[in-house]
mmCIF file of C-alpha atoms in Angstrom:
data_model
loop_
_atom_site.group_PDB
_atom_site.id
_atom_site.type_symbol
_atom_site.label_atom_id
_atom_site.label_comp_id
_atom_site.label_asym_id
_atom_site.label_seq_id
_atom_site.Cartn_x
_atom_site.Cartn_y
_atom_site.Cartn_z
ATOM 1 C CA UNK A 11 42.783 2.630 23.240
ATOM 2 C CA UNK A 12 43.530 1.146 19.856
ATOM 3 C CA UNK A 13 40.173 -0.694 19.722
ATOM 4 C CA UNK A 14 38.061 2.384 20.482
ATOM 5 C CA UNK A 15 36.323 3.871 17.449
ATOM 6 C CA UNK A 16 35.244 7.484 17.763
ATOM 7 C CA UNK A 17 31.926 8.132 16.050
ATOM 8 C CA UNK A 18 31.484 11.668 14.808
ATOM 9 C CA UNK A 19 27.851 12.764 14.328
ATOM 10 C CA UNK A 20 27.060 14.126 10.896
ATOM 11 C CA UNK A 21 26.001 17.737 10.544
ATOM 12 C CA UNK A 22 23.288 19.116 8.318
ATOM 13 C CA UNK A 23 22.888 19.178 5.399
ATOM 14 C CA UNK A 24 23.052 15.371 5.448
ATOM 15 C CA UNK A 25 22.990 13.556 2.119
ATOM 16 C CA UNK A 26 22.279 9.820 2.202
ATOM 17 C CA UNK A 27 23.416 7.315 -0.368
ATOM 18 C CA UNK A 28 21.154 4.377 -1.142
ATOM 19 C CA UNK A 29 22.900 1.084 -1.723
ATOM 20 C CA UNK A 30 20.360 0.246 -4.437
ATOM 21 C CA UNK A 31 20.434 -2.687 -6.820
ATOM 22 C CA UNK A 32 23.530 -3.982 -8.507
ATOM 23 C CA UNK A 33 22.911 -3.214 -12.175
ATOM 24 C CA UNK A 34 25.228 -4.883 -14.733
ATOM 25 C CA UNK A 35 26.837 -2.354 -17.092
ATOM 26 C CA UNK A 36 24.540 -1.471 -19.982
ATOM 27 C CA UNK A 37 21.404 -2.955 -18.388
ATOM 28 C CA UNK A 38 20.192 0.236 -16.670
ATOM 29 C CA UNK A 39 18.025 1.524 -19.563
ATOM 30 C CA UNK A 40 16.343 -1.889 -19.864
ATOM 31 C CA UNK A 41 15.342 -1.963 -16.183
ATOM 32 C CA UNK A 42 14.315 1.696 -16.439
ATOM 33 C CA UNK A 43 11.994 0.846 -19.345
ATOM 34 C CA UNK A 44 10.391 -2.028 -17.436
ATOM 35 C CA UNK A 45 9.835 0.165 -14.399
ATOM 36 C CA UNK A 46 8.481 3.004 -16.529
ATOM 37 C CA UNK A 47 5.985 0.609 -18.140
ATOM 38 C CA UNK A 48 4.935 -0.652 -14.701
ATOM 39 C CA UNK A 49 4.550 2.860 -13.290
ATOM 40 C CA UNK A 50 2.552 4.069 -16.295
ATOM 41 C CA UNK A 51 0.224 1.051 -15.993
ATOM 42 C CA UNK A 52 -0.181 1.672 -12.249
ATOM 43 C CA UNK A 53 -0.992 5.354 -12.734
ATOM 44 C CA UNK A 54 -3.441 4.596 -15.550
ATOM 45 C CA UNK A 55 -5.235 1.747 -13.740
ATOM 46 C CA UNK A 56 -5.656 3.582 -10.434
ATOM 47 C CA UNK A 57 -6.355 6.889 -12.179
ATOM 48 C CA UNK A 58 -9.071 5.291 -14.320
ATOM 49 C CA UNK A 59 -10.769 3.767 -11.259
ATOM 50 C CA UNK A 60 -10.582 7.086 -9.384
ATOM 51 C CA UNK A 61 -11.921 9.149 -12.299
ATOM 52 C CA UNK A 62 -14.785 6.785 -13.059
ATOM 53 C CA UNK A 63 -15.944 6.632 -9.444
ATOM 54 C CA UNK A 64 -15.663 10.409 -8.969
ATOM 55 C CA UNK A 65 -17.489 11.269 -12.234
ATOM 56 C CA UNK A 66 -20.223 8.619 -12.056
ATOM 57 C CA UNK A 67 -22.814 9.568 -9.425
ATOM 58 C CA UNK A 68 -24.192 6.022 -9.502
ATOM 59 C CA UNK A 69 -20.901 4.868 -7.955
ATOM 60 C CA UNK A 70 -21.033 7.306 -5.039
ATOM 61 C CA UNK A 71 -21.730 4.429 -2.676
ATOM 62 C CA UNK A 72 -19.727 3.295 0.374
ATOM 63 C CA UNK A 73 -17.976 0.363 -1.297
ATOM 64 C CA UNK A 74 -16.754 2.449 -4.237
ATOM 65 C CA UNK A 75 -15.763 5.404 -2.052
ATOM 66 C CA UNK A 76 -13.535 2.994 -0.126
ATOM 67 C CA UNK A 77 -12.102 1.664 -3.392
ATOM 68 C CA UNK A 78 -11.136 5.293 -4.140
ATOM 69 C CA UNK A 79 -9.266 5.521 -0.859
ATOM 70 C CA UNK A 80 -7.516 2.237 -1.587
ATOM 71 C CA UNK A 81 -6.451 3.616 -4.980
ATOM 72 C CA UNK A 82 -5.026 6.711 -3.251
ATOM 73 C CA UNK A 83 -3.037 4.395 -0.944
ATOM 74 C CA UNK A 84 -1.689 2.524 -3.961
ATOM 75 C CA UNK A 85 -0.683 5.728 -5.741
ATOM 76 C CA UNK A 86 1.060 6.939 -2.579
ATOM 77 C CA UNK A 87 3.098 3.742 -2.213
ATOM 78 C CA UNK A 88 4.046 3.440 -5.886
ATOM 79 C CA UNK A 89 4.943 7.128 -6.252
ATOM 80 C CA UNK A 90 7.039 7.149 -3.075
ATOM 81 C CA UNK A 91 9.465 4.553 -4.463
ATOM 82 C CA UNK A 92 9.165 4.111 -8.234
ATOM 83 C CA UNK A 93 10.344 7.494 -9.647
ATOM 84 C CA UNK A 94 13.567 7.522 -7.623
ATOM 85 C CA UNK A 95 14.211 3.876 -8.462
ATOM 86 C CA UNK A 96 13.768 4.722 -12.134
ATOM 87 C CA UNK A 97 16.355 7.491 -11.759
ATOM 88 C CA UNK A 98 18.711 5.001 -10.130
ATOM 89 C CA UNK A 99 18.435 2.623 -13.102
ATOM 90 C CA UNK A 100 18.732 5.339 -15.754
ATOM 91 C CA UNK A 101 21.454 7.593 -14.319
ATOM 92 C CA UNK A 102 22.977 5.578 -11.485
ATOM 93 C CA UNK A 103 21.985 8.374 -9.068
ATOM 94 C CA UNK A 104 21.857 7.016 -5.513
ATOM 95 C CA UNK A 105 22.113 10.172 -3.417
ATOM 96 C CA UNK A 106 19.111 11.566 -1.585
ATOM 97 C CA UNK A 107 18.972 14.587 0.730
ATOM 98 C CA UNK A 108 17.845 14.314 4.337
ATOM 99 C CA UNK A 109 14.357 15.863 3.974
ATOM 100 C CA UNK A 110 13.398 13.887 0.807
ATOM 101 C CA UNK A 111 14.703 10.745 2.528
ATOM 102 C CA UNK A 112 12.409 11.340 5.515
ATOM 103 C CA UNK A 113 9.515 12.138 3.167
ATOM 104 C CA UNK A 114 10.045 8.900 1.250
ATOM 105 C CA UNK A 115 10.314 6.834 4.421
ATOM 106 C CA UNK A 116 7.230 8.499 5.917
ATOM 107 C CA UNK A 117 5.223 7.905 2.711
ATOM 108 C CA UNK A 118 6.218 4.234 2.469
ATOM 109 C CA UNK A 119 5.322 3.509 6.096
ATOM 110 C CA UNK A 120 2.075 5.492 5.890
ATOM 111 C CA UNK A 121 1.135 3.505 2.789
ATOM 112 C CA UNK A 122 1.818 0.233 4.624
ATOM 113 C CA UNK A 123 -0.413 1.177 7.564
ATOM 114 C CA UNK A 124 -3.145 2.987 5.606
ATOM 115 C CA UNK A 125 -3.701 -0.003 3.313
ATOM 116 C CA UNK A 126 -4.425 -2.157 6.358
ATOM 117 C CA UNK A 127 -6.696 0.345 8.100
ATOM 118 C CA UNK A 128 -8.688 1.043 4.909
ATOM 119 C CA UNK A 129 -9.055 -2.713 4.350
ATOM 120 C CA UNK A 130 -10.369 -3.004 7.915
ATOM 121 C CA UNK A 131 -13.034 -0.359 7.166
ATOM 122 C CA UNK A 132 -13.949 -2.240 3.979
ATOM 123 C CA UNK A 133 -14.337 -5.460 5.976
ATOM 124 C CA UNK A 134 -16.646 -3.667 8.425
ATOM 125 C CA UNK A 135 -18.712 -2.331 5.506
ATOM 126 C CA UNK A 136 -19.044 -5.810 3.946
ATOM 127 C CA UNK A 137 -20.053 -7.251 7.324
ATOM 128 C CA UNK A 138 -22.868 -4.703 7.712
ATOM 129 C CA UNK A 139 -23.976 -5.144 4.081
ATOM 130 C CA UNK A 140 -24.251 -8.942 4.352
ATOM 131 C CA UNK A 141 -25.271 -9.479 7.969
ATOM 132 C CA UNK A 142 -27.520 -6.418 8.398
ATOM 133 C CA UNK A 143 -28.855 -5.771 4.872
ATOM 134 C CA UNK A 144 -32.101 -4.148 6.016
ATOM 135 C CA UNK A 145 -30.286 -1.725 8.321
ATOM 136 C CA UNK A 146 -27.321 -1.078 5.998
ATOM 137 C CA UNK A 147 -28.493 2.348 4.800
ATOM 138 C CA UNK A 148 -29.240 3.458 8.348
ATOM 139 C CA UNK A 149 -25.910 2.222 9.742
ATOM 140 C CA UNK A 150 -23.499 3.088 6.912
ATOM 141 C CA UNK A 151 -24.559 6.693 6.451
ATOM 142 C CA UNK A 152 -22.375 9.175 4.590
ATOM 143 C CA UNK A 153 -21.242 10.741 7.868
ATOM 144 C CA UNK A 154 -20.273 7.381 9.371
ATOM 145 C CA UNK A 155 -18.497 6.287 6.189
ATOM 146 C CA UNK A 156 -16.359 9.426 6.043
ATOM 147 C CA UNK A 157 -15.710 9.229 9.790
ATOM 148 C CA UNK A 158 -14.450 5.652 9.464
ATOM 149 C CA UNK A 159 -12.190 6.541 6.548
ATOM 150 C CA UNK A 160 -10.908 9.664 8.298
ATOM 151 C CA UNK A 161 -10.139 7.496 11.325
ATOM 152 C CA UNK A 162 -8.298 4.984 9.118
ATOM 153 C CA UNK A 163 -6.044 7.692 7.663
ATOM 154 C CA UNK A 164 -5.613 9.461 11.005
ATOM 155 C CA UNK A 165 -4.475 6.260 12.710
ATOM 156 C CA UNK A 166 -1.962 5.604 9.912
ATOM 157 C CA UNK A 167 -0.518 9.139 9.922
ATOM 158 C CA UNK A 168 -0.422 9.392 13.733
ATOM 159 C CA UNK A 169 1.253 6.019 14.273
ATOM 160 C CA UNK A 170 3.945 6.735 11.674
ATOM 161 C CA UNK A 171 4.450 10.320 12.872
ATOM 162 C CA UNK A 172 5.148 9.016 16.387
ATOM 163 C CA UNK A 173 7.544 6.442 14.939
ATOM 164 C CA UNK A 174 9.635 9.205 13.355
ATOM 165 C CA UNK A 175 9.331 11.652 16.253
ATOM 166 C CA UNK A 176 11.072 9.151 18.528
ATOM 167 C CA UNK A 177 14.326 9.376 16.570
ATOM 168 C CA UNK A 178 14.275 12.874 15.063
ATOM 169 C CA UNK A 179 16.927 14.039 17.539
ATOM 170 C CA UNK A 180 19.095 10.924 17.255
ATOM 171 C CA UNK A 181 22.524 11.872 15.848
ATOM 172 C CA UNK A 182 23.554 9.971 12.734
ATOM 173 C CA UNK A 183 27.114 8.734 12.171
ATOM 174 C CA UNK A 184 26.737 7.234 8.690
ATOM 175 C CA UNK A 185 25.074 8.088 5.416
ATOM 176 C CA UNK A 186 24.855 4.807 3.466
ATOM 177 C CA UNK A 187 21.354 3.278 3.594
ATOM 178 C CA UNK A 188 21.621 -0.408 2.741
ATOM 179 C CA UNK A 189 18.396 -0.621 0.788
ATOM 180 C CA UNK A 190 16.750 0.570 -2.423
ATOM 181 C CA UNK A 191 14.532 3.092 -0.630
ATOM 182 C CA UNK A 192 14.586 5.003 2.643
ATOM 183 C CA UNK A 193 12.817 3.546 5.659
ATOM 184 C CA UNK A 194 12.689 4.158 9.376
ATOM 185 C CA UNK A 195 14.903 1.146 10.055
ATOM 186 C CA UNK A 196 17.331 2.060 7.282
ATOM 187 C CA UNK A 197 17.854 5.518 8.800
ATOM 188 C CA UNK A 198 17.974 4.213 12.383
ATOM 189 C CA UNK A 199 20.777 1.819 11.449
ATOM 190 C CA UNK A 200 22.928 4.910 10.911
ATOM 191 C CA UNK A 201 22.385 6.237 14.461
ATOM 192 C CA UNK A 202 25.489 6.803 16.561
ATOM 193 C CA UNK A 203 24.044 4.841 19.462
ATOM 194 C CA UNK A 204 21.218 2.442 20.358
ATOM 195 C CA UNK A 205 17.601 3.558 19.936
ATOM 196 C CA UNK A 206 15.662 1.256 22.299
ATOM 197 C CA UNK A 207 12.559 3.465 22.563
ATOM 198 C CA UNK A 208 12.041 3.498 18.808
ATOM 199 C CA UNK A 209 12.701 -0.248 18.586
ATOM 200 C CA UNK A 210 10.141 -1.050 21.298
ATOM 201 C CA UNK A 211 7.527 1.281 19.826
ATOM 202 C CA UNK A 212 8.090 0.038 16.268
ATOM 203 C CA UNK A 213 7.750 -3.626 17.192
ATOM 204 C CA UNK A 214 4.762 -3.006 19.476
ATOM 205 C CA UNK A 215 2.992 -0.899 16.849
ATOM 206 C CA UNK A 216 3.591 -3.421 14.046
ATOM 207 C CA UNK A 217 2.423 -6.381 16.124
ATOM 208 C CA UNK A 218 -0.622 -4.594 17.585
ATOM 209 C CA UNK A 219 -1.737 -3.160 14.252
ATOM 210 C CA UNK A 220 -1.296 -6.374 12.263
ATOM 211 C CA UNK A 221 -3.060 -8.437 14.931
ATOM 212 C CA UNK A 222 -5.937 -5.963 15.273
ATOM 213 C CA UNK A 223 -6.534 -5.761 11.523
ATOM 214 C CA UNK A 224 -6.374 -9.556 11.226
ATOM 215 C CA UNK A 225 -8.936 -9.972 14.018
ATOM 216 C CA UNK A 226 -11.303 -7.379 12.520
ATOM 217 C CA UNK A 227 -11.180 -8.944 9.058
ATOM 218 C CA UNK A 228 -11.388 -12.510 10.416
ATOM 219 C CA UNK A 229 -14.382 -11.667 12.614
ATOM 220 C CA UNK A 230 -16.128 -9.932 9.696
ATOM 221 C CA UNK A 231 -15.673 -12.828 7.302
ATOM 222 C CA UNK A 232 -16.556 -15.491 9.841
ATOM 223 C CA UNK A 233 -19.848 -13.676 10.410
ATOM 224 C CA UNK A 234 -20.329 -13.225 6.654
ATOM 225 C CA UNK A 235 -19.686 -16.927 6.060
ATOM 226 C CA UNK A 236 -22.120 -17.835 8.825
ATOM 227 C CA UNK A 237 -24.790 -15.572 7.314
ATOM 228 C CA UNK A 238 -24.259 -17.063 3.848
ATOM 229 C CA UNK A 239 -24.547 -20.620 5.132
ATOM 230 C CA UNK A 240 -27.631 -19.741 7.143
ATOM 231 C CA UNK A 241 -29.504 -17.914 4.358
ATOM 232 C CA UNK A 242 -27.819 -19.195 1.221
ATOM 233 C CA UNK A 243 -29.397 -22.643 1.347
ATOM 234 C CA UNK A 244 -32.674 -21.233 0.108
ATOM 235 C CA UNK A 245 -31.165 -18.937 -2.504
ATOM 236 C CA UNK A 246 -27.865 -19.660 -4.253
ATOM 237 C CA UNK A 247 -28.005 -16.129 -5.712
ATOM 238 C CA UNK A 248 -27.295 -14.729 -2.257
ATOM 239 C CA UNK A 249 -24.045 -16.675 -2.012
ATOM 240 C CA UNK A 250 -23.035 -15.701 -5.539
ATOM 241 C CA UNK A 251 -23.661 -11.997 -4.943
ATOM 242 C CA UNK A 252 -21.864 -12.090 -1.590
ATOM 243 C CA UNK A 253 -18.877 -13.789 -3.173
ATOM 244 C CA UNK A 254 -18.690 -11.187 -5.950
ATOM 245 C CA UNK A 255 -18.694 -8.277 -3.498
ATOM 246 C CA UNK A 256 -16.413 -9.777 -0.820
ATOM 247 C CA UNK A 257 -13.878 -11.764 -2.868
ATOM 248 C CA UNK A 258 -11.936 -8.734 -4.222
ATOM 249 C CA UNK A 259 -11.421 -7.326 -0.728
ATOM 250 C CA UNK A 260 -10.291 -10.674 0.664
ATOM 251 C CA UNK A 261 -7.946 -11.332 -2.275
ATOM 252 C CA UNK A 262 -6.310 -7.908 -1.877
ATOM 253 C CA UNK A 263 -5.775 -8.452 1.852
ATOM 254 C CA UNK A 264 -4.274 -11.904 1.261
ATOM 255 C CA UNK A 265 -1.970 -10.576 -1.491
ATOM 256 C CA UNK A 266 -0.714 -7.828 0.812
ATOM 257 C CA UNK A 267 -0.086 -10.282 3.643
ATOM 258 C CA UNK A 268 1.706 -12.727 1.327
ATOM 259 C CA UNK A 269 3.988 -9.947 0.087
ATOM 260 C CA UNK A 270 4.742 -8.967 3.695
ATOM 261 C CA UNK A 271 5.475 -12.568 4.719
ATOM 262 C CA UNK A 272 7.795 -13.009 1.717
ATOM 263 C CA UNK A 273 9.913 -10.119 3.013
ATOM 264 C CA UNK A 274 10.284 -11.770 6.435
ATOM 265 C CA UNK A 275 11.073 -15.198 4.980
ATOM 266 C CA UNK A 276 13.648 -13.836 2.502
ATOM 267 C CA UNK A 277 15.846 -12.613 5.353
ATOM 268 C CA UNK A 278 15.939 -16.140 6.796
ATOM 269 C CA UNK A 279 17.878 -17.350 3.736
ATOM 270 C CA UNK A 280 21.368 -15.812 3.765
ATOM 271 C CA UNK A 281 22.279 -17.715 0.587
ATOM 272 C CA UNK A 282 19.906 -15.507 -1.475
ATOM 273 C CA UNK A 283 21.638 -12.775 -3.454
ATOM 274 C CA UNK A 284 21.232 -9.194 -2.221
ATOM 275 C CA UNK A 285 19.443 -8.211 -5.431
ATOM 276 C CA UNK A 286 16.802 -10.911 -4.914
ATOM 277 C CA UNK A 287 16.311 -9.922 -1.263
ATOM 278 C CA UNK A 288 15.918 -6.275 -2.211
ATOM 279 C CA UNK A 289 13.478 -7.134 -4.980
ATOM 280 C CA UNK A 290 11.374 -9.286 -2.628
ATOM 281 C CA UNK A 291 11.403 -6.479 -0.071
ATOM 282 C CA UNK A 292 9.641 -4.081 -2.466
ATOM 283 C CA UNK A 293 6.972 -6.552 -3.608
ATOM 284 C CA UNK A 294 4.437 -5.131 -1.140
ATOM 285 C CA UNK A 295 4.900 -1.735 -2.799
ATOM 286 C CA UNK A 296 5.043 -2.910 -6.433
ATOM 287 C CA UNK A 297 2.447 -5.700 -6.660
ATOM 288 C CA UNK A 298 -0.695 -4.368 -4.851
ATOM 289 C CA UNK A 299 -0.822 -0.930 -6.566
ATOM 290 C CA UNK A 300 -0.984 -2.610 -9.988
ATOM 291 C CA UNK A 301 -3.132 -5.623 -9.078
ATOM 292 C CA UNK A 302 -5.759 -3.933 -6.875
ATOM 293 C CA UNK A 303 -7.445 -1.773 -9.553
ATOM 294 C CA UNK A 304 -7.384 -4.716 -11.965
ATOM 295 C CA UNK A 305 -9.118 -6.938 -9.411
ATOM 296 C CA UNK A 306 -11.888 -4.400 -8.757
ATOM 297 C CA UNK A 307 -12.137 -3.458 -12.434
ATOM 298 C CA UNK A 308 -12.541 -7.078 -13.506
ATOM 299 C CA UNK A 309 -14.965 -8.116 -10.766
ATOM 300 C CA UNK A 310 -17.158 -5.028 -10.495
ATOM 301 C CA UNK A 311 -19.613 -4.706 -13.387
ATOM 302 C CA UNK A 312 -20.358 -1.098 -12.416
ATOM 303 C CA UNK A 313 -16.708 -0.016 -12.630
ATOM 304 C CA UNK A 314 -16.240 -1.864 -15.921
ATOM 305 C CA UNK A 315 -19.321 -0.219 -17.357
ATOM 306 C CA UNK A 316 -18.202 3.187 -16.092
ATOM 307 C CA UNK A 317 -14.758 2.814 -17.657
ATOM 308 C CA UNK A 318 -16.270 1.798 -21.008
ATOM 309 C CA UNK A 319 -18.799 4.634 -20.933
ATOM 310 C CA UNK A 320 -16.415 7.440 -19.977
ATOM 311 C CA UNK A 321 -13.428 6.361 -22.031
ATOM 312 C CA UNK A 322 -15.526 5.627 -25.112
ATOM 313 C CA UNK A 323 -16.925 9.121 -24.775
ATOM 314 C CA UNK A 324 -13.401 10.552 -24.728
ATOM 315 C CA UNK A 325 -12.423 8.680 -27.912
ATOM 316 C CA UNK A 326 -12.272 11.161 -30.843
ATOM 317 C CA UNK A 327 -14.056 8.819 -33.283
ATOM 318 C CA UNK A 328 -16.922 8.382 -30.828
ATOM 319 C CA UNK A 329 -17.250 12.132 -30.384
ATOM 320 C CA UNK A 330 -17.247 12.746 -34.127
ATOM 321 C CA UNK A 331 -20.034 10.234 -34.589
ATOM 322 C CA UNK A 332 -22.102 12.018 -31.968
ATOM 323 C CA UNK A 333 -21.737 15.417 -33.704
#
């Protein structure tokens, strides 16, 4: 009887406490400033890409519409984690109510899945553009484009909704989440008992989704490479143009996968400090949202030209000269 521990389920309203980073005394404002600078740059970069594509009718083409959706994914991921982390650094606040915790976890997981599904749609678009250039307009119509993107978001939302539905009724016996943000696994670790159904579904979903996206993108780029080799011998311009349009998408996918692999590898090294592990675990949320718009902005001449045109127009000195 002495070894039996009675677990008492928590009652609503439940308030979680995030373990967060260990911040040395007096260093909180410094880390807050760094994170604020990062978040401002992320909002500006993605916001600029979104505004330029929406306002410039010349950019209302499938590739740029998909870049818009990717920017929305990036804003979702960065906004789900960064503001609360900034509050943690500035005020030391680690508490989060039950509903905001679920909202944060749902947003982070949706971001992780939606990025992959949108990238899969982009790979399909590049495959059609390179391998079926004469039929591209007929195949990638506006209706099909929006259907593919709606499917990408629907799959992401549905898969994550099912993930959370499986444990909504699971009683919780703890309130300390051992991470810097809320996640499905972080909340499930507080359950009073085992949650095998959620574990099986979560692992199956992650493996199936990652494998499917990898196969779609691999198939697309193998066919693209084959088409370039077959037709590029006669015209090096074809290879150059294909590289310019496909490289950003491939780089973004590789960056996302590297960030995901780093998370897995970091947990295989128990000697790493907890702060380093936690920092590595948020790389997939911090790095892509800032890098993605820069990659497309630097590579795409149309987006660069649009940014220069619209933001030069908004500059007061430019407007005064035009009066």
